């Protein structure tokens, strides 16, 4: 893919996705502070903004400090999402100076939904894929995630239950099951008012990796996105 191919995708992402959060579940609110959007009430806070914050120097330091202090007063952890092409260019350094600590790097991937939906691989033998909405299934997903990551992911069940309950048309949750066990799960989050939907999840139990299960979940979500008129699919991917 050339720079000429990438730039339209990046521009669409910057113009449509940044500042256009998904429909929040019950108990989650969005608050504007200048150019920034704060997400409050999740398992941890989130700060996001446009590609160009429009402030620098001391004014930027004050803006950063307000977000840090806001969530500190609530006793909540917070993630500030930055991208490598953001301006001002010293944003990351100023965040570090204010006490923010970088997490592992992620890469923003954007693709055309219609192209991704062309390939429809079947899951491996013995594995079935289905869409779920029941609270019990969300708890099964959280238990699978806890097993994959070796830490408590029970918060995810509450998050998914809240999203499905608040805006069922804006999220589609899928599980891949073998002998009644959830071996992989992933969900598609629509962004009303944009041409995007976001791919989330995808964790797979170790013994089931490398068998094409995640590819099957991408395909079924891409097909749904196309049926809903979505142009682009987006995911924040780890280096793994």
mmCIF file of C-alpha atoms in Angstrom:
data_model
loop_
_atom_site.group_PDB
_atom_site.id
_atom_site.type_symbol
_atom_site.label_atom_id
_atom_site.label_comp_id
_atom_site.label_asym_id
_atom_site.label_seq_id
_atom_site.Cartn_x
_atom_site.Cartn_y
_atom_site.Cartn_z
ATOM 1 C CA UNK A 1 0.000 0.000 0.000
ATOM 2 C CA UNK A 2 1.416 3.378 -1.042
ATOM 3 C CA UNK A 3 1.238 6.731 0.721
ATOM 4 C CA UNK A 4 -1.374 7.743 -1.846
ATOM 5 C CA UNK A 5 -3.512 4.808 -0.691
ATOM 6 C CA UNK A 6 -2.971 5.455 3.011
ATOM 7 C CA UNK A 7 -3.669 9.192 3.135
ATOM 8 C CA UNK A 8 -7.399 9.033 2.267
ATOM 9 C CA UNK A 9 -7.905 6.381 4.946
ATOM 10 C CA UNK A 10 -5.992 8.391 7.542
ATOM 11 C CA UNK A 11 -7.891 11.559 6.659
ATOM 12 C CA UNK A 12 -11.219 9.754 6.964
ATOM 13 C CA UNK A 13 -10.163 8.401 10.362
ATOM 14 C CA UNK A 14 -9.050 11.815 11.638
ATOM 15 C CA UNK A 15 -12.125 13.613 10.304
ATOM 16 C CA UNK A 16 -14.786 11.124 11.375
ATOM 17 C CA UNK A 17 -13.551 9.009 14.272
ATOM 18 C CA UNK A 18 -11.831 11.495 16.519
ATOM 19 C CA UNK A 19 -14.437 13.211 18.628
ATOM 20 C CA UNK A 20 -17.211 10.838 17.520
ATOM 21 C CA UNK A 21 -17.423 8.304 20.361
ATOM 22 C CA UNK A 22 -19.787 5.318 20.328
ATOM 23 C CA UNK A 23 -23.136 5.415 22.089
ATOM 24 C CA UNK A 24 -22.246 5.116 25.796
ATOM 25 C CA UNK A 25 -23.711 2.437 28.049
ATOM 26 C CA UNK A 26 -25.733 3.472 31.085
ATOM 27 C CA UNK A 27 -23.576 5.240 33.655
ATOM 28 C CA UNK A 28 -20.951 6.408 31.153
ATOM 29 C CA UNK A 29 -20.847 10.067 30.151
ATOM 30 C CA UNK A 30 -18.845 12.261 27.792
ATOM 31 C CA UNK A 31 -17.524 15.650 28.863
ATOM 32 C CA UNK A 32 -15.867 18.297 26.721
ATOM 33 C CA UNK A 33 -12.877 20.265 28.008
ATOM 34 C CA UNK A 34 -11.697 22.580 25.267
ATOM 35 C CA UNK A 35 -10.567 20.379 22.357
ATOM 36 C CA UNK A 36 -10.645 17.218 24.488
ATOM 37 C CA UNK A 37 -13.367 14.668 25.086
ATOM 38 C CA UNK A 38 -13.375 12.892 28.451
ATOM 39 C CA UNK A 39 -15.077 9.536 28.890
ATOM 40 C CA UNK A 40 -16.167 9.090 32.495
ATOM 41 C CA UNK A 41 -17.693 6.113 34.270
ATOM 42 C CA UNK A 42 -15.966 3.196 32.549
ATOM 43 C CA UNK A 43 -13.524 0.822 34.245
ATOM 44 C CA UNK A 44 -11.032 3.636 33.623
ATOM 45 C CA UNK A 45 -11.250 7.103 32.133
ATOM 46 C CA UNK A 46 -10.357 8.008 28.564
ATOM 47 C CA UNK A 47 -9.148 11.285 27.081
ATOM 48 C CA UNK A 48 -9.154 11.834 23.328
ATOM 49 C CA UNK A 49 -9.009 14.763 20.954
ATOM 50 C CA UNK A 50 -8.567 15.906 17.355
ATOM 51 C CA UNK A 51 -5.308 15.499 15.461
ATOM 52 C CA UNK A 52 -4.391 19.134 16.181
ATOM 53 C CA UNK A 53 -5.259 20.219 19.713
ATOM 54 C CA UNK A 54 -4.842 23.862 18.783
ATOM 55 C CA UNK A 55 -2.955 24.694 21.988
ATOM 56 C CA UNK A 56 0.700 24.482 22.951
ATOM 57 C CA UNK A 57 3.203 25.597 25.571
ATOM 58 C CA UNK A 58 1.841 26.572 28.953
ATOM 59 C CA UNK A 59 -1.778 26.353 27.818
ATOM 60 C CA UNK A 60 -1.219 22.734 26.816
ATOM 61 C CA UNK A 61 0.419 21.959 30.152
ATOM 62 C CA UNK A 62 -2.617 23.398 31.947
ATOM 63 C CA UNK A 63 -4.978 21.332 29.786
ATOM 64 C CA UNK A 64 -3.019 18.162 30.557
ATOM 65 C CA UNK A 65 -2.910 18.914 34.282
ATOM 66 C CA UNK A 66 -6.686 19.416 34.380
ATOM 67 C CA UNK A 67 -7.292 15.937 32.974
ATOM 68 C CA UNK A 68 -4.790 14.334 35.336
ATOM 69 C CA UNK A 69 -6.248 16.099 38.349
ATOM 70 C CA UNK A 70 -9.849 15.456 37.301
ATOM 71 C CA UNK A 71 -9.418 11.688 37.274
ATOM 72 C CA UNK A 72 -7.106 11.693 40.303
ATOM 73 C CA UNK A 73 -9.872 13.392 42.287
ATOM 74 C CA UNK A 74 -12.211 10.583 41.232
ATOM 75 C CA UNK A 75 -9.675 7.925 42.177
ATOM 76 C CA UNK A 76 -9.720 6.561 38.620
ATOM 77 C CA UNK A 77 -6.999 5.508 36.224
ATOM 78 C CA UNK A 78 -7.084 7.292 32.867
ATOM 79 C CA UNK A 79 -5.781 6.657 29.362
ATOM 80 C CA UNK A 80 -4.900 9.560 27.062
ATOM 81 C CA UNK A 81 -4.889 8.290 23.486
ATOM 82 C CA UNK A 82 -2.295 9.897 21.209
ATOM 83 C CA UNK A 83 -1.252 9.224 17.613
ATOM 84 C CA UNK A 84 2.194 9.697 16.100
ATOM 85 C CA UNK A 85 0.990 12.354 13.647
ATOM 86 C CA UNK A 86 -0.714 14.477 16.326
ATOM 87 C CA UNK A 87 0.221 18.085 16.929
ATOM 88 C CA UNK A 88 1.730 19.756 18.784
ATOM 89 C CA UNK A 89 4.643 17.394 18.244
ATOM 90 C CA UNK A 90 5.753 17.571 21.884
ATOM 91 C CA UNK A 91 2.409 16.342 23.279
ATOM 92 C CA UNK A 92 3.831 12.985 24.355
ATOM 93 C CA UNK A 93 6.770 14.591 26.147
ATOM 94 C CA UNK A 94 4.469 16.971 27.998
ATOM 95 C CA UNK A 95 2.221 14.079 29.026
ATOM 96 C CA UNK A 96 5.241 12.247 30.440
ATOM 97 C CA UNK A 97 6.290 15.363 32.333
ATOM 98 C CA UNK A 98 2.818 15.537 33.886
ATOM 99 C CA UNK A 99 3.089 11.968 35.167
ATOM 100 C CA UNK A 100 1.472 9.959 32.387
ATOM 101 C CA UNK A 101 3.209 6.657 31.611
ATOM 102 C CA UNK A 102 3.216 5.201 28.065
ATOM 103 C CA UNK A 103 1.512 1.855 27.521
ATOM 104 C CA UNK A 104 2.463 -0.607 24.813
ATOM 105 C CA UNK A 105 2.321 0.819 21.309
ATOM 106 C CA UNK A 106 -0.729 0.208 19.144
ATOM 107 C CA UNK A 107 -1.209 0.709 15.414
ATOM 108 C CA UNK A 108 -4.363 2.216 13.934
ATOM 109 C CA UNK A 109 -5.564 -0.029 11.106
ATOM 110 C CA UNK A 110 -8.290 1.129 8.719
ATOM 111 C CA UNK A 111 -9.701 -0.923 5.858
ATOM 112 C CA UNK A 112 -12.601 -0.768 3.441
ATOM 113 C CA UNK A 113 -15.409 -2.915 4.775
ATOM 114 C CA UNK A 114 -16.546 -4.133 1.348
ATOM 115 C CA UNK A 115 -13.075 -5.467 0.545
ATOM 116 C CA UNK A 116 -12.779 -7.189 3.923
ATOM 117 C CA UNK A 117 -16.192 -8.820 3.489
ATOM 118 C CA UNK A 118 -15.274 -10.449 0.174
ATOM 119 C CA UNK A 119 -13.399 -13.253 1.933
ATOM 120 C CA UNK A 120 -15.665 -15.391 4.100
ATOM 121 C CA UNK A 121 -13.573 -18.199 5.627
ATOM 122 C CA UNK A 122 -15.429 -20.857 7.588
ATOM 123 C CA UNK A 123 -14.409 -21.517 11.190
ATOM 124 C CA UNK A 124 -12.462 -24.746 11.766
ATOM 125 C CA UNK A 125 -14.292 -28.026 12.256
ATOM 126 C CA UNK A 126 -15.939 -28.248 15.644
ATOM 127 C CA UNK A 127 -16.141 -24.473 16.111
ATOM 128 C CA UNK A 128 -19.361 -22.506 15.711
ATOM 129 C CA UNK A 129 -19.761 -18.732 15.496
ATOM 130 C CA UNK A 130 -22.887 -16.997 16.737
ATOM 131 C CA UNK A 131 -24.068 -13.552 17.747
ATOM 132 C CA UNK A 132 -24.944 -13.211 21.426
ATOM 133 C CA UNK A 133 -26.957 -10.733 23.475
ATOM 134 C CA UNK A 134 -27.593 -12.525 26.782
ATOM 135 C CA UNK A 135 -25.955 -11.286 29.983
ATOM 136 C CA UNK A 136 -24.699 -14.804 30.710
ATOM 137 C CA UNK A 137 -22.791 -14.874 27.423
ATOM 138 C CA UNK A 138 -21.112 -11.566 28.220
ATOM 139 C CA UNK A 139 -19.934 -13.057 31.503
ATOM 140 C CA UNK A 140 -18.597 -16.095 29.639
ATOM 141 C CA UNK A 141 -16.674 -13.754 27.357
ATOM 142 C CA UNK A 142 -15.191 -11.927 30.340
ATOM 143 C CA UNK A 143 -14.167 -15.246 31.900
ATOM 144 C CA UNK A 144 -12.409 -16.248 28.667
ATOM 145 C CA UNK A 145 -10.594 -12.897 28.550
ATOM 146 C CA UNK A 146 -9.525 -13.348 32.180
ATOM 147 C CA UNK A 147 -8.062 -16.746 31.297
ATOM 148 C CA UNK A 148 -6.217 -15.360 28.257
ATOM 149 C CA UNK A 149 -4.699 -12.381 30.047
ATOM 150 C CA UNK A 150 -4.236 -13.862 33.505
ATOM 151 C CA UNK A 151 -6.058 -11.011 35.233
ATOM 152 C CA UNK A 152 -9.569 -10.026 36.237
ATOM 153 C CA UNK A 153 -11.599 -8.891 33.238
ATOM 154 C CA UNK A 154 -14.995 -9.054 34.943
ATOM 155 C CA UNK A 155 -15.449 -5.350 34.145
ATOM 156 C CA UNK A 156 -15.820 -6.316 30.478
ATOM 157 C CA UNK A 157 -19.056 -8.185 31.146
ATOM 158 C CA UNK A 158 -20.559 -5.074 32.734
ATOM 159 C CA UNK A 159 -19.370 -2.948 29.810
ATOM 160 C CA UNK A 160 -20.814 -5.245 27.135
ATOM 161 C CA UNK A 161 -24.069 -5.782 29.024
ATOM 162 C CA UNK A 162 -24.432 -2.014 29.353
ATOM 163 C CA UNK A 163 -23.746 -1.379 25.673
ATOM 164 C CA UNK A 164 -26.147 -4.052 24.456
ATOM 165 C CA UNK A 165 -28.812 -2.856 26.878
ATOM 166 C CA UNK A 166 -28.459 0.830 26.019
ATOM 167 C CA UNK A 167 -27.990 0.715 22.235
ATOM 168 C CA UNK A 168 -28.449 -2.821 20.872
ATOM 169 C CA UNK A 169 -28.278 -1.631 17.261
ATOM 170 C CA UNK A 170 -24.866 -0.048 17.819
ATOM 171 C CA UNK A 171 -22.981 -3.184 18.894
ATOM 172 C CA UNK A 172 -22.820 -6.774 17.654
ATOM 173 C CA UNK A 173 -21.086 -9.313 19.897
ATOM 174 C CA UNK A 174 -19.944 -12.683 18.555
ATOM 175 C CA UNK A 175 -18.498 -15.781 20.183
ATOM 176 C CA UNK A 176 -16.701 -18.767 18.707
ATOM 177 C CA UNK A 177 -17.511 -21.891 20.699
ATOM 178 C CA UNK A 178 -16.178 -25.433 20.814
ATOM 179 C CA UNK A 179 -18.025 -28.053 22.868
ATOM 180 C CA UNK A 180 -19.943 -25.264 24.594
ATOM 181 C CA UNK A 181 -16.806 -23.348 25.610
ATOM 182 C CA UNK A 182 -16.098 -19.792 24.445
ATOM 183 C CA UNK A 183 -12.705 -20.004 22.731
ATOM 184 C CA UNK A 184 -12.729 -16.558 21.086
ATOM 185 C CA UNK A 185 -14.947 -13.489 21.169
ATOM 186 C CA UNK A 186 -15.104 -10.241 19.251
ATOM 187 C CA UNK A 187 -17.535 -7.394 18.738
ATOM 188 C CA UNK A 188 -18.359 -4.709 16.219
ATOM 189 C CA UNK A 189 -19.184 -1.188 17.411
ATOM 190 C CA UNK A 190 -20.996 1.123 15.010
ATOM 191 C CA UNK A 191 -20.308 4.857 15.063
ATOM 192 C CA UNK A 192 -23.574 6.658 14.227
ATOM 193 C CA UNK A 193 -23.085 9.657 11.976
ATOM 194 C CA UNK A 194 -19.833 8.328 10.497
ATOM 195 C CA UNK A 195 -18.842 5.858 7.797
ATOM 196 C CA UNK A 196 -16.968 3.764 10.368
ATOM 197 C CA UNK A 197 -17.441 0.794 12.625
ATOM 198 C CA UNK A 198 -14.766 -0.474 15.018
ATOM 199 C CA UNK A 199 -13.498 -4.012 15.545
ATOM 200 C CA UNK A 200 -12.913 -4.965 19.177
ATOM 201 C CA UNK A 201 -11.953 -8.104 21.033
ATOM 202 C CA UNK A 202 -10.423 -11.077 19.271
ATOM 203 C CA UNK A 203 -8.657 -12.724 22.209
ATOM 204 C CA UNK A 204 -8.409 -16.478 21.702
ATOM 205 C CA UNK A 205 -7.601 -19.276 24.129
ATOM 206 C CA UNK A 206 -3.995 -20.369 23.576
ATOM 207 C CA UNK A 207 -4.808 -23.894 22.422
ATOM 208 C CA UNK A 208 -7.138 -22.557 19.708
ATOM 209 C CA UNK A 209 -4.858 -19.947 18.157
ATOM 210 C CA UNK A 210 -3.574 -20.214 14.610
ATOM 211 C CA UNK A 211 -6.653 -22.048 13.321
ATOM 212 C CA UNK A 212 -8.405 -19.182 11.540
ATOM 213 C CA UNK A 213 -11.000 -18.492 14.220
ATOM 214 C CA UNK A 214 -10.264 -14.776 14.457
ATOM 215 C CA UNK A 215 -10.315 -14.469 10.658
ATOM 216 C CA UNK A 216 -13.798 -15.989 10.668
ATOM 217 C CA UNK A 217 -14.928 -13.443 13.267
ATOM 218 C CA UNK A 218 -13.490 -10.583 11.195
ATOM 219 C CA UNK A 219 -15.373 -11.849 8.153
ATOM 220 C CA UNK A 220 -18.761 -12.129 9.835
ATOM 221 C CA UNK A 221 -18.402 -8.650 11.309
ATOM 222 C CA UNK A 222 -17.292 -7.173 7.981
ATOM 223 C CA UNK A 223 -20.339 -8.685 6.275
ATOM 224 C CA UNK A 224 -22.639 -7.165 8.893
ATOM 225 C CA UNK A 225 -20.917 -3.794 8.535
ATOM 226 C CA UNK A 226 -21.440 -3.805 4.762
ATOM 227 C CA UNK A 227 -25.107 -4.715 5.211
ATOM 228 C CA UNK A 228 -25.435 -1.640 7.437
ATOM 229 C CA UNK A 229 -23.815 0.683 4.888
ATOM 230 C CA UNK A 230 -20.467 1.042 6.690
ATOM 231 C CA UNK A 231 -17.569 2.171 4.497
ATOM 232 C CA UNK A 232 -14.584 1.661 6.796
ATOM 233 C CA UNK A 233 -13.572 -0.738 9.554
ATOM 234 C CA UNK A 234 -11.098 0.342 12.210
ATOM 235 C CA UNK A 235 -9.072 -1.437 14.870
ATOM 236 C CA UNK A 236 -6.343 -0.415 17.312
ATOM 237 C CA UNK A 237 -3.900 -3.323 16.957
ATOM 238 C CA UNK A 238 -1.098 -4.279 19.329
ATOM 239 C CA UNK A 239 2.300 -5.317 17.996
ATOM 240 C CA UNK A 240 1.321 -8.907 18.849
#
